[in-house]
mmCIF file of C-alpha atoms and ligand atoms in Angstrom:
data_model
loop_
_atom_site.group_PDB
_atom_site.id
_atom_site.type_symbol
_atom_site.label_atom_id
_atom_site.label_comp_id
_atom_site.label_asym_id
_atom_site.label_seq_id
_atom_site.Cartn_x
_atom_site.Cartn_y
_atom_site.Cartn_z
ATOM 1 C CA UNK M 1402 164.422 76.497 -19.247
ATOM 2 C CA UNK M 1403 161.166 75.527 -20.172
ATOM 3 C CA UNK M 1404 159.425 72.448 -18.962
ATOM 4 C CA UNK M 1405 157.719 70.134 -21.678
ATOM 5 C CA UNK M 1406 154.015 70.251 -21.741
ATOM 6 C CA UNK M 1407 153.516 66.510 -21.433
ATOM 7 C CA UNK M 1408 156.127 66.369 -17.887
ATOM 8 C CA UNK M 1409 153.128 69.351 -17.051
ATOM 9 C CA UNK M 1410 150.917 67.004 -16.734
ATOM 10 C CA UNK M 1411 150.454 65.322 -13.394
ATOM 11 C CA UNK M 1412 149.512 61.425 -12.898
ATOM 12 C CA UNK M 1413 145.880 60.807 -13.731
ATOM 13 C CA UNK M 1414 145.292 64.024 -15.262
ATOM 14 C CA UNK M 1415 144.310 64.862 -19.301
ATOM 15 C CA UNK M 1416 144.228 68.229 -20.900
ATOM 16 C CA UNK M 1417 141.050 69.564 -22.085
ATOM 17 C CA UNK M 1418 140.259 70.259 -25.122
ATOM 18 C CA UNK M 1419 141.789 73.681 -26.425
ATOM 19 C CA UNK M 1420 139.029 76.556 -25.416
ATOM 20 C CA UNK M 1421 137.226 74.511 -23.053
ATOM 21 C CA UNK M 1422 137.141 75.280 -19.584
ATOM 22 C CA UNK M 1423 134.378 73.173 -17.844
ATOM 23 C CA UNK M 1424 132.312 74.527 -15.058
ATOM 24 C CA UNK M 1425 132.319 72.369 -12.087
ATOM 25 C CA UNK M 1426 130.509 72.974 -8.580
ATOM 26 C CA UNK M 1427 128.221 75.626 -8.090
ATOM 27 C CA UNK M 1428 127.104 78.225 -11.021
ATOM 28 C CA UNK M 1429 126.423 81.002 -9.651
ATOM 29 C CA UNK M 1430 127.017 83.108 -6.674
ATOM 30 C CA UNK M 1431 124.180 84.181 -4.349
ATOM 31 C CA UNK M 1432 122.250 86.974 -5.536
ATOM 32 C CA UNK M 1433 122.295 90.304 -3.841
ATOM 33 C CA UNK M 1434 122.043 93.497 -4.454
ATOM 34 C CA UNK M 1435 125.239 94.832 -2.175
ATOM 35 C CA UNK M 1436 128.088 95.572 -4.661
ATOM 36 C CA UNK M 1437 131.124 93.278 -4.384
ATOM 37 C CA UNK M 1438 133.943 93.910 -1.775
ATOM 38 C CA UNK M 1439 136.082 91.577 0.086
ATOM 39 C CA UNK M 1440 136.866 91.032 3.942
ATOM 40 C CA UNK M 1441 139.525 90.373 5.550
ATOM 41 C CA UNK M 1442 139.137 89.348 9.425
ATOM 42 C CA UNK M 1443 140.108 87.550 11.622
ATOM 43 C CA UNK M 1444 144.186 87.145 12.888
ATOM 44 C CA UNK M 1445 144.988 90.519 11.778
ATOM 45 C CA UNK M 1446 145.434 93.869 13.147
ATOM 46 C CA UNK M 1447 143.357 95.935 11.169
ATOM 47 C CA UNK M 1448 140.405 94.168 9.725
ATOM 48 C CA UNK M 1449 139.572 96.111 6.836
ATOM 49 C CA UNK M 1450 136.930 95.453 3.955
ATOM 50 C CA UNK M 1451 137.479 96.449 0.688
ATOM 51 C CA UNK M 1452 135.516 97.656 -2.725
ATOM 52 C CA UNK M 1453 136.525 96.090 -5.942
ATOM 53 C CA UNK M 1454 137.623 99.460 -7.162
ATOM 54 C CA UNK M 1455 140.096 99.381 -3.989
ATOM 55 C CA UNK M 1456 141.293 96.154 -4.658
ATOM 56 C CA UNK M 1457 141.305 96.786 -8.300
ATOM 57 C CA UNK M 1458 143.083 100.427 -7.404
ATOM 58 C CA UNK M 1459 146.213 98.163 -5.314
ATOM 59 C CA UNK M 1460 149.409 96.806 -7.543
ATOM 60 C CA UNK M 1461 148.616 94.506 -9.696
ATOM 61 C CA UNK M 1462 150.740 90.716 -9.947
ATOM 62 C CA UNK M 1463 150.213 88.864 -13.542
ATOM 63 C CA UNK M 1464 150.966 85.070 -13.054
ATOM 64 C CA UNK M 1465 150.928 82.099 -16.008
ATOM 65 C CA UNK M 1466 150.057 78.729 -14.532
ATOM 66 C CA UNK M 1467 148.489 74.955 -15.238
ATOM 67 C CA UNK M 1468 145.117 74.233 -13.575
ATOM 68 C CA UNK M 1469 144.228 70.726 -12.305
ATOM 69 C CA UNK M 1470 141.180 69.532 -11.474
ATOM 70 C CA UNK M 1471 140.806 66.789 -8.961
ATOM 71 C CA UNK M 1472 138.087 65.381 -11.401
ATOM 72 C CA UNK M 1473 140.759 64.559 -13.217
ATOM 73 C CA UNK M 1474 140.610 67.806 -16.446
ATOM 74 C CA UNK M 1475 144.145 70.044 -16.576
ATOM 75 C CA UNK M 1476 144.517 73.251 -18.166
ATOM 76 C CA UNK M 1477 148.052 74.861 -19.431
ATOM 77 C CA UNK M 1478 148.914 78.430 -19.178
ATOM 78 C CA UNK M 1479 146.121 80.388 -18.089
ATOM 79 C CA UNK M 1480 146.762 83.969 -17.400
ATOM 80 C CA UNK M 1481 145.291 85.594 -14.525
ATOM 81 C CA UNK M 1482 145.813 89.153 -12.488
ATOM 82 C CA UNK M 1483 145.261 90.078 -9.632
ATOM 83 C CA UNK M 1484 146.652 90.875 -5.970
ATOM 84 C CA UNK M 1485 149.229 88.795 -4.347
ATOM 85 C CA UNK M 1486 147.687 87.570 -1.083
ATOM 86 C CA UNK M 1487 150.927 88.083 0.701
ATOM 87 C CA UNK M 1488 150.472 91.488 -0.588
ATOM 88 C CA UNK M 1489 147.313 92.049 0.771
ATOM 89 C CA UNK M 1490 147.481 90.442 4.059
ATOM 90 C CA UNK M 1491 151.258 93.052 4.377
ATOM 91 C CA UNK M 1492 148.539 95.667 4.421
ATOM 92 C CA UNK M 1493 145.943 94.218 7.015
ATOM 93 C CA UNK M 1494 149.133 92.920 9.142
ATOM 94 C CA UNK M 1495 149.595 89.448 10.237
ATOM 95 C CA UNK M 1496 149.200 88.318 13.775
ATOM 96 C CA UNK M 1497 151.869 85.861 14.675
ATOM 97 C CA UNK M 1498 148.893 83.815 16.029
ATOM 98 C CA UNK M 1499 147.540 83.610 12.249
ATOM 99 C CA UNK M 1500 148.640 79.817 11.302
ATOM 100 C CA UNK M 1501 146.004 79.196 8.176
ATOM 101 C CA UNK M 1502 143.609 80.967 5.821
ATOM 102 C CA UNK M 1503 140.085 80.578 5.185
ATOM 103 C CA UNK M 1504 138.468 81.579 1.389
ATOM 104 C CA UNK M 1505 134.708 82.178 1.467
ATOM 105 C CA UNK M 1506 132.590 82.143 -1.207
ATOM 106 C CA UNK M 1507 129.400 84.560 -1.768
ATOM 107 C CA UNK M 1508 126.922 81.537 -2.400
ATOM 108 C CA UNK M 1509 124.244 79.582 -1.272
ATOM 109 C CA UNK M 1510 126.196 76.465 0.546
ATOM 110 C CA UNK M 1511 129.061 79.527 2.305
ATOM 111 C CA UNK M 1512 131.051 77.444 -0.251
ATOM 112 C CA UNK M 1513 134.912 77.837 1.652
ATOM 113 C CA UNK M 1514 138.288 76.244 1.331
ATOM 114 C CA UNK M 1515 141.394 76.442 3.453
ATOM 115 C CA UNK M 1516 145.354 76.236 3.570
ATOM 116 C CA UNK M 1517 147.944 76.623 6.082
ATOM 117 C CA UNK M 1518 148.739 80.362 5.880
ATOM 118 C CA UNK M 1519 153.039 79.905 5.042
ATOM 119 C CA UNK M 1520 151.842 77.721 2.375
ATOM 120 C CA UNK M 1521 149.264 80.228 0.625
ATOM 121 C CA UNK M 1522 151.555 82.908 0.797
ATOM 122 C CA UNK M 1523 154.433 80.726 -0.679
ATOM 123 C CA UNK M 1524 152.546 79.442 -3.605
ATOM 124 C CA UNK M 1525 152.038 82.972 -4.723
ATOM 125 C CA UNK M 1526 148.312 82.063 -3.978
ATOM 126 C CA UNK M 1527 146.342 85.388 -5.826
ATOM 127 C CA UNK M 1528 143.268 87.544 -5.170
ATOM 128 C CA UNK M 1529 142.310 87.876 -8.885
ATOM 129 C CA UNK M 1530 139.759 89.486 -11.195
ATOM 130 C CA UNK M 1531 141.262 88.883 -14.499
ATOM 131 C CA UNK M 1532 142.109 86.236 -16.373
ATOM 132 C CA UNK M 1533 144.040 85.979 -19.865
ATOM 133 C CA UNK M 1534 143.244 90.111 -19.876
ATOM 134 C CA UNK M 1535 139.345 89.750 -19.092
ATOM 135 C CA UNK M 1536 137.580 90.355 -16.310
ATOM 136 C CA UNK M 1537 136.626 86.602 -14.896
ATOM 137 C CA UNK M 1538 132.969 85.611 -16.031
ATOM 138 C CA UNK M 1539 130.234 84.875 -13.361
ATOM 139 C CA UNK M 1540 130.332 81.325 -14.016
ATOM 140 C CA UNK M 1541 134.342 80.783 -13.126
ATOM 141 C CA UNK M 1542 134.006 83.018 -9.995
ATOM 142 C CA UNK M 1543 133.885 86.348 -10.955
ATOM 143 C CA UNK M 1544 134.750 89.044 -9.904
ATOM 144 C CA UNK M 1545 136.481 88.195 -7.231
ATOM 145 C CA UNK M 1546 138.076 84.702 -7.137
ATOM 146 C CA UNK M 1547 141.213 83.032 -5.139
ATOM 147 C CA UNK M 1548 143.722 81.240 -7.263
ATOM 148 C CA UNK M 1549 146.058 78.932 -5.595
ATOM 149 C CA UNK M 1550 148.853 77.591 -8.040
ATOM 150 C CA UNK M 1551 150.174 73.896 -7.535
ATOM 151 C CA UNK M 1552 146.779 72.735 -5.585
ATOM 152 C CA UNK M 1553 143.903 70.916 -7.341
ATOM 153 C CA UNK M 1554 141.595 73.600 -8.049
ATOM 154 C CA UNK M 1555 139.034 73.184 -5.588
ATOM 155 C CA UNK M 1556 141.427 75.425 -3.435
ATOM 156 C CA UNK M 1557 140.255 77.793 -5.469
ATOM 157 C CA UNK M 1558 136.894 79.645 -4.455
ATOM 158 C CA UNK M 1559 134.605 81.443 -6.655
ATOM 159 C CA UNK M 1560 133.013 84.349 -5.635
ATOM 160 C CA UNK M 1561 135.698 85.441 -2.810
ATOM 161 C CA UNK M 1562 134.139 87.790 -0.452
ATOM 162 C CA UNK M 1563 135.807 86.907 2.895
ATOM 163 C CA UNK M 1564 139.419 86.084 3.933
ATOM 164 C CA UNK M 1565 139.555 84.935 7.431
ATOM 165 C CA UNK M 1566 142.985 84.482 9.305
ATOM 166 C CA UNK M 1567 143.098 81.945 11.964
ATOM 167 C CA UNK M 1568 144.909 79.940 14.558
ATOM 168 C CA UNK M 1569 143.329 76.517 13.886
ATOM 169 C CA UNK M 1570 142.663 74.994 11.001
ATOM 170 C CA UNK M 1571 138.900 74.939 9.525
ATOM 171 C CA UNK M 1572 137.677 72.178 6.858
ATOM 172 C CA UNK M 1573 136.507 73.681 3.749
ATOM 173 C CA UNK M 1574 133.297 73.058 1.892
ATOM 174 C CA UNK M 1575 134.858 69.609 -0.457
ATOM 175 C CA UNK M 1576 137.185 68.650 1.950
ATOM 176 C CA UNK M 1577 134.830 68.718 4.927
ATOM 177 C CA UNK M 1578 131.874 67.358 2.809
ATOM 178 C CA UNK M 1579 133.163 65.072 0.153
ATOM 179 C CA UNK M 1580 136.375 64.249 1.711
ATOM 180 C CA UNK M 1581 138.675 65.799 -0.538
ATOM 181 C CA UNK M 1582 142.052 65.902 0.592
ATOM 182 C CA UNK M 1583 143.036 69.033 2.757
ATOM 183 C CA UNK M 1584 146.849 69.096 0.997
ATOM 184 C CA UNK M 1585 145.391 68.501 -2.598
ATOM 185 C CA UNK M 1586 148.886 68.117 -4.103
ATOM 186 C CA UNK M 1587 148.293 66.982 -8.126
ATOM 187 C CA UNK M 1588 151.875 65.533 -8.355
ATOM 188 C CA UNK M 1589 151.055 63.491 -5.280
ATOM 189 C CA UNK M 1590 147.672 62.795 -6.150
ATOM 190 C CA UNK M 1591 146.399 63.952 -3.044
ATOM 191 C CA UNK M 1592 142.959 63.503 -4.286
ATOM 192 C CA UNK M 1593 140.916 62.064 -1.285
ATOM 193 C CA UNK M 1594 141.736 61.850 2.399
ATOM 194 C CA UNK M 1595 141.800 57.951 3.560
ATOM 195 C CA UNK M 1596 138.290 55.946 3.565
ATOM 196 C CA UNK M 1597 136.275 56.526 7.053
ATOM 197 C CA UNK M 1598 134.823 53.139 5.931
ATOM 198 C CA UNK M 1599 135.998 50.174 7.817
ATOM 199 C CA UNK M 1600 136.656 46.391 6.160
ATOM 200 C CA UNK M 1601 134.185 45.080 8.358
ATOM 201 C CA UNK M 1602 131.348 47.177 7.731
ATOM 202 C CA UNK M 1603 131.938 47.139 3.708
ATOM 203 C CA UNK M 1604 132.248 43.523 4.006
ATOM 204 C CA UNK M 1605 129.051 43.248 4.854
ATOM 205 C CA UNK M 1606 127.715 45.850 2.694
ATOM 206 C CA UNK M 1607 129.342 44.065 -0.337
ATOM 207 C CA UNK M 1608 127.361 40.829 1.385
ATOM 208 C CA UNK M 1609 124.032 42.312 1.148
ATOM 209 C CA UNK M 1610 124.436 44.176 -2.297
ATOM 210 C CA UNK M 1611 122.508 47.307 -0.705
ATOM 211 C CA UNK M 1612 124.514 50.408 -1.371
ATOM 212 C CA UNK M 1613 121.428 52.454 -1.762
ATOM 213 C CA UNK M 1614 122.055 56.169 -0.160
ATOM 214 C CA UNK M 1615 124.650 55.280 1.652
ATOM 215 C CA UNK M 1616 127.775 57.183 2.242
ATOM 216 C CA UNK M 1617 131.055 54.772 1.090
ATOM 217 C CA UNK M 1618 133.724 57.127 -0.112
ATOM 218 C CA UNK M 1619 136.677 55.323 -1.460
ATOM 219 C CA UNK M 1620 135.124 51.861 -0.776
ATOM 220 C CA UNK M 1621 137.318 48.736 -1.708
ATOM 221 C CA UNK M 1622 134.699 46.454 -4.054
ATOM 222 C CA UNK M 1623 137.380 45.776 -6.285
ATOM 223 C CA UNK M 1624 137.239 41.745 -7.645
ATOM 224 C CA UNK M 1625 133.713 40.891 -6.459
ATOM 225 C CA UNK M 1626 130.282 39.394 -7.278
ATOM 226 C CA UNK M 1627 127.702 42.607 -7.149
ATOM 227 C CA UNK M 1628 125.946 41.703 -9.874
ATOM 228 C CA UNK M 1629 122.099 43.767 -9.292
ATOM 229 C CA UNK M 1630 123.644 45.598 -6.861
ATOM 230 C CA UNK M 1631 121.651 48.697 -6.129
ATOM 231 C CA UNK M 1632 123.289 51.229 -5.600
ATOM 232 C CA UNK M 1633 120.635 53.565 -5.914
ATOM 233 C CA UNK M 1634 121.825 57.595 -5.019
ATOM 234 C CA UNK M 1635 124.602 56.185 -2.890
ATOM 235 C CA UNK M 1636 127.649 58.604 -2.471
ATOM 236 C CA UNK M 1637 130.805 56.385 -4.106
ATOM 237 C CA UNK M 1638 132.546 59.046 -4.714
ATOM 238 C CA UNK M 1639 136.506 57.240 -5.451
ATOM 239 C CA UNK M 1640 134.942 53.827 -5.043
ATOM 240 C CA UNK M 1641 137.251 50.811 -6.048
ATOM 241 C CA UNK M 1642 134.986 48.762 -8.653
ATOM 242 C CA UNK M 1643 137.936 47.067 -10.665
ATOM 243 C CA UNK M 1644 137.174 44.127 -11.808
ATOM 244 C CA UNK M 1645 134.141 43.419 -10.717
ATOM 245 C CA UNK M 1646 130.358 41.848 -11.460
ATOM 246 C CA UNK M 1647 128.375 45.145 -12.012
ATOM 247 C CA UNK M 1648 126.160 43.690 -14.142
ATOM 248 C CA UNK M 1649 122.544 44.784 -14.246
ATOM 249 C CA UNK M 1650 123.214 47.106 -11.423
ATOM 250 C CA UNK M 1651 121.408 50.614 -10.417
ATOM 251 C CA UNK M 1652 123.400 53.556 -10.288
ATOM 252 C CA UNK M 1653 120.502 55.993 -10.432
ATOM 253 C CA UNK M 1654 121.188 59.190 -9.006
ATOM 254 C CA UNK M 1655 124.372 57.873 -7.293
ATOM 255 C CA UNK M 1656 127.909 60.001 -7.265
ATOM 256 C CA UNK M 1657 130.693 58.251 -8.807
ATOM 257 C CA UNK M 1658 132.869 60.753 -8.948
ATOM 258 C CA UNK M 1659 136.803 59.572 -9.668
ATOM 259 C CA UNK M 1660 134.857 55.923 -9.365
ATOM 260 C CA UNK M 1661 136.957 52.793 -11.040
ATOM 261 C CA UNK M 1662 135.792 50.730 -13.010
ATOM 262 C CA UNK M 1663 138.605 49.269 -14.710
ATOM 263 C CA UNK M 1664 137.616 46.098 -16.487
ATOM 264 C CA UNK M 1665 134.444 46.014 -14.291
ATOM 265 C CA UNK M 1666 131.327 43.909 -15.479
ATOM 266 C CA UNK M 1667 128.641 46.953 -16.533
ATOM 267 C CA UNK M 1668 126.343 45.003 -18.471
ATOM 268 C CA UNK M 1669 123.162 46.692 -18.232
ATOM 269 C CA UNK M 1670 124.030 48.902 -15.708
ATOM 270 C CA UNK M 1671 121.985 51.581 -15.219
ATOM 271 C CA UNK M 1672 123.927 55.076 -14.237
ATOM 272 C CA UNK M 1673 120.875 57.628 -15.323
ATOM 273 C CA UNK M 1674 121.413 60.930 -13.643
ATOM 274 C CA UNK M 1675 124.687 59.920 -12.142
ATOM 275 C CA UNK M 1676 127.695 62.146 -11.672
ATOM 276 C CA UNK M 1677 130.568 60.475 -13.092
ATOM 277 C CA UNK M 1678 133.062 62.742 -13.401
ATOM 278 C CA UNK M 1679 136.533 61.614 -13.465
ATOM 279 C CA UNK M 1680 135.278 58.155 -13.551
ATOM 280 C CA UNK M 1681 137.405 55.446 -15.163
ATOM 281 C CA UNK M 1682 135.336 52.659 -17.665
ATOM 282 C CA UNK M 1683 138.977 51.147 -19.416
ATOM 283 C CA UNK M 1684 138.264 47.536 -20.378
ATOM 284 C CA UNK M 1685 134.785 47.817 -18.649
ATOM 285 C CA UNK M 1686 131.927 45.831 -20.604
ATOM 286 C CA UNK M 1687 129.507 48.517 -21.210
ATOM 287 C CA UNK M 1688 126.860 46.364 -23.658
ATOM 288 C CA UNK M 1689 123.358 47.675 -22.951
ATOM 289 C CA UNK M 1690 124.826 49.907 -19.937
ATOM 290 C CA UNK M 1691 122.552 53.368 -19.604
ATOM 291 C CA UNK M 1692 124.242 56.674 -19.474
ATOM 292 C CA UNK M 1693 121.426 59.352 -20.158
ATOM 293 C CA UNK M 1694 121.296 62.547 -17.831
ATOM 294 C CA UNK M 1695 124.885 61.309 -16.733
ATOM 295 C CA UNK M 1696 128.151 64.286 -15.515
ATOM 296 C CA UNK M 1697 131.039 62.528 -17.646
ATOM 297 C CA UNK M 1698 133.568 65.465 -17.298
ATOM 298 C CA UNK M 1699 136.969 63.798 -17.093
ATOM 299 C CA UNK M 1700 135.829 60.391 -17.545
ATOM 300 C CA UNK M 1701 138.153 58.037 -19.444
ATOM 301 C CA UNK M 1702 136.815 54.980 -21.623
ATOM 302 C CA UNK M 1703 140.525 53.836 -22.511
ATOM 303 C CA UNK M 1704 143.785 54.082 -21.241
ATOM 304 C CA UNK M 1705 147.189 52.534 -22.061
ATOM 305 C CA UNK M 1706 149.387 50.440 -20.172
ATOM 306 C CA UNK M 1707 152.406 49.521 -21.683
ATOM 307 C CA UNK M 1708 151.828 50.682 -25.048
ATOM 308 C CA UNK M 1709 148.866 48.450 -25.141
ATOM 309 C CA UNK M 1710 145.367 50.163 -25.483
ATOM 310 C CA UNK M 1711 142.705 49.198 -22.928
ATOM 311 C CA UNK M 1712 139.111 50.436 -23.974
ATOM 312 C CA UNK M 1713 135.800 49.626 -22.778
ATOM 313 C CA UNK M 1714 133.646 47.340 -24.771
ATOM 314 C CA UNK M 1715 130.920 49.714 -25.704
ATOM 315 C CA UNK M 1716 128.426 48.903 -28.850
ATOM 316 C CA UNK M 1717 125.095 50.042 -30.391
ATOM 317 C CA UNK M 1718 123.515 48.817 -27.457
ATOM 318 C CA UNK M 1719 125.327 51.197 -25.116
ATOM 319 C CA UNK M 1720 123.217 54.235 -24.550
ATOM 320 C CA UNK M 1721 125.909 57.632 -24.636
ATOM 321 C CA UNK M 1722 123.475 60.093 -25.520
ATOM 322 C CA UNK M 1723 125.692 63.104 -27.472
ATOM 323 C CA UNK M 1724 125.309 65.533 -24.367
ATOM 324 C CA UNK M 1725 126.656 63.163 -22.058
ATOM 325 C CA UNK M 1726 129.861 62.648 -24.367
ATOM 326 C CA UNK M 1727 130.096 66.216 -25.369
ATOM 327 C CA UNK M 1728 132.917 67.304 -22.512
ATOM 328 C CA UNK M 1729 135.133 64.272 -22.920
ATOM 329 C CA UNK M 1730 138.623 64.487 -23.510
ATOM 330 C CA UNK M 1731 139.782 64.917 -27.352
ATOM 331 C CA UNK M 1732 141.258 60.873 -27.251
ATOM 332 C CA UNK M 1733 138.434 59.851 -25.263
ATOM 333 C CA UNK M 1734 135.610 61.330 -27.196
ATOM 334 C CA UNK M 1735 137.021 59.630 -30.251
ATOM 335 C CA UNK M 1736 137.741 56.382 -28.563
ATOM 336 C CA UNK M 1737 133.544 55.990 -28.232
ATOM 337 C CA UNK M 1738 132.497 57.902 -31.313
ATOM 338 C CA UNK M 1739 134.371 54.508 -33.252
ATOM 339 C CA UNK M 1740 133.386 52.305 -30.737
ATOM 340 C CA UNK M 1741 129.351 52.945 -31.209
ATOM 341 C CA UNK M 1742 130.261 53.424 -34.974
HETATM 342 N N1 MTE I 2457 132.176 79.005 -4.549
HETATM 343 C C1 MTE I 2457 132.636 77.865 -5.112
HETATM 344 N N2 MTE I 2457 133.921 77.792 -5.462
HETATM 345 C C2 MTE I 2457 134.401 76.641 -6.019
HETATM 346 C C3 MTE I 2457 133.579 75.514 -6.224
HETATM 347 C C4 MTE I 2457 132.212 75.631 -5.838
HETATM 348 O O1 MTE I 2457 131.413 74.689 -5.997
HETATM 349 N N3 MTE I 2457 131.781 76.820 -5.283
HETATM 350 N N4 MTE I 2457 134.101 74.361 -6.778
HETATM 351 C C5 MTE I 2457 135.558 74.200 -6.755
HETATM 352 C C6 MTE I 2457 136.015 73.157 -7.660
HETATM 353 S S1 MTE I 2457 135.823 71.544 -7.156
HETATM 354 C C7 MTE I 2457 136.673 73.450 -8.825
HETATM 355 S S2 MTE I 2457 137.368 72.241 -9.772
HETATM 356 C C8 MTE I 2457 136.757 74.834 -9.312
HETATM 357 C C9 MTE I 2457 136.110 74.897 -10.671
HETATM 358 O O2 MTE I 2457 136.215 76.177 -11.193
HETATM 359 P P1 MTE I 2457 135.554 76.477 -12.588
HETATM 360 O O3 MTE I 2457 134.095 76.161 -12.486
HETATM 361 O O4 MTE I 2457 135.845 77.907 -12.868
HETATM 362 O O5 MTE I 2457 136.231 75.562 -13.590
HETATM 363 O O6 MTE I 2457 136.139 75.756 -8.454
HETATM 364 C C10 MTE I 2457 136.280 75.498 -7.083
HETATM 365 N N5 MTE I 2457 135.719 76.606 -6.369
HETATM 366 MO MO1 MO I 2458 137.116 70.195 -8.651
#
């Protein structure tokens, strides 16, 4: 039995529009002129590093699957090949020391992610270098990329060169930096891990309306007066705005990722250059608000609660320059093409 595409979709999540896979992180992998092969160290008994023609050269597991992006963008039945990674580590031998797996990436920032070993092998995670019958591109992580099924996709590195067996855990490149959440379950929406912000201290943040280049992941602002706030590249990443006096702020540079801003104040708010992907403007007042230069993959400016539509209030005023809006969601693209006529 089949499921039905919309019970495929997990809470907060909307599909892309058909044929368009977005990019997000890093572009490119580090440039080099040593041909691709892939590692694998660590808790095994024979470390071993292989060419892409040997990994190419081993049997080959095709698997169909839904990708979800913790920015909020889901994908249904993409095809891609590969090797198992329980088939691969068989090979290399696991030590029963070996608890997790680390993925690194061949780029600039060592981008890695990890997973408790039982876990990766159970949800059929795969060394791949195909998808839907092509060779992966450069830009989604080719040739080599991990693809872990069931996890946001930030589990799943681009540019694989290196899988690492170990006995403790270590923090990947999101979860470590951005605090994603280490389990990244979509149908738990295991999107952040909790705020390392206490009450007290965004209390008085809120107080002084200073946000500027400050680190406040997942900060509760929800329901308050921040009206000028500056905010100036401050890291909000998941930051609670519901509800609340925006007006005439500065969001310059800041990252808003997966921010809310459900029937927030945004008069004249100024977001140039800001990434705001994920973010959520329903019933937001967005009159004379500035979004040129701005990331807006996965951002929603309506939703629905019972039946009844909740959009922001956008008008001629509002400044969505066409390449901002370009990668919104099908509903969501129309929503502001009426709205600003
Ligand atoms: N090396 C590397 N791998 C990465 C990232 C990255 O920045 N660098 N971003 C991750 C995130 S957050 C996502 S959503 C997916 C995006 O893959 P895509 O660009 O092919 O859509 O790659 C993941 N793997
Ligand atoms: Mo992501």
């Amino acid at each position: 039995m089949t499921t039905p595409r919309e019970n495929r979709i997990p809470p907060g999540q909307q599909l892309v529009a058909p044929g368009k896979w977005p990019i997000i992180g890093e572009r490119l992998p580090t440039e080099t002129d040593t041909p691709w092969s892939l590692r694998i160290k660590g808790e095994v008994d024979n470390p071993v590093t292989l060419s892409l023609e040997e990994l190419r050269s081993l049997p080959q597991t095709t698997r169909t699957m839904d990708i979800h992006c913790v920015t909020r963008w889901s994908m249904l039945d993409v095809t891609f090949s590969g090797v198992l990674l329980k088939d691969l580590l068989a090979k290399a031998g696991i030590k029963p020391e070996a608890k997790f797996v680390s993925f690194l990436a061949r780029s600039k920032r060592n981008h890695a992610t990890s997973l408790n070993l039982d876990t990766a092998i159970n949800l059929n995670t795969l060394i791949a270098t195909e998808v839907n019958g092509e060779p992966i591109t450069t830009t989604h992580g080719g040739p080599i990329r991990n693809i872990v099924e069931s996890r946001y996709f930030y589990k799943s590195v681009k540019w694989l060169e290196q899988i690492e067996l170990l006995t403790a855990d270590r923090l990947g490149f999101w979860e470590a930096e951005s605090g994603y959440h280490n389990q990244a379950d979509p149908w738990k929406e295991q999107r952040y891990m909790a705020p390392t912000i206490d009450r007290r201290t965004s209390l008085r943040l809120i107080e002084t309306r200073d946000f500027s280049n400050r680190e406040l992941r997942s900060i509760d602002a929800s329901q308050r007066n921040l009206a000028g706030l500056n905010a100036h590249s401050a890291s909000l990443r998941d930051a609670n705005f519901s509800g609340t006096d925006l007006s005439g702020a500065d969001f310059t540079n800041a990252n808003l990722s997966n921010a809310h801003f459900h029937n927030a104040n945004l008069f004249n708010a100024l977001f140039a250059d800001a990434d705001l992907e994920g973010a959520d403007f329903s019933g937001a007042d967005l009159r004379g608000a500035d979004f040129t230069g701005t990331s807006l993959i996965g951002a929603s400016f309506v939703s629905h609660q019972q039946g009844i539509e909740v959009g922001a209030k956008i008008d001629e005023t509002t400044q969505l320059p066409p390449s901002a809006i370009a990668p919104l969601f099908p509903e969501q693209l129309h929503y502001v093409n009426k709205a600003t006529g």
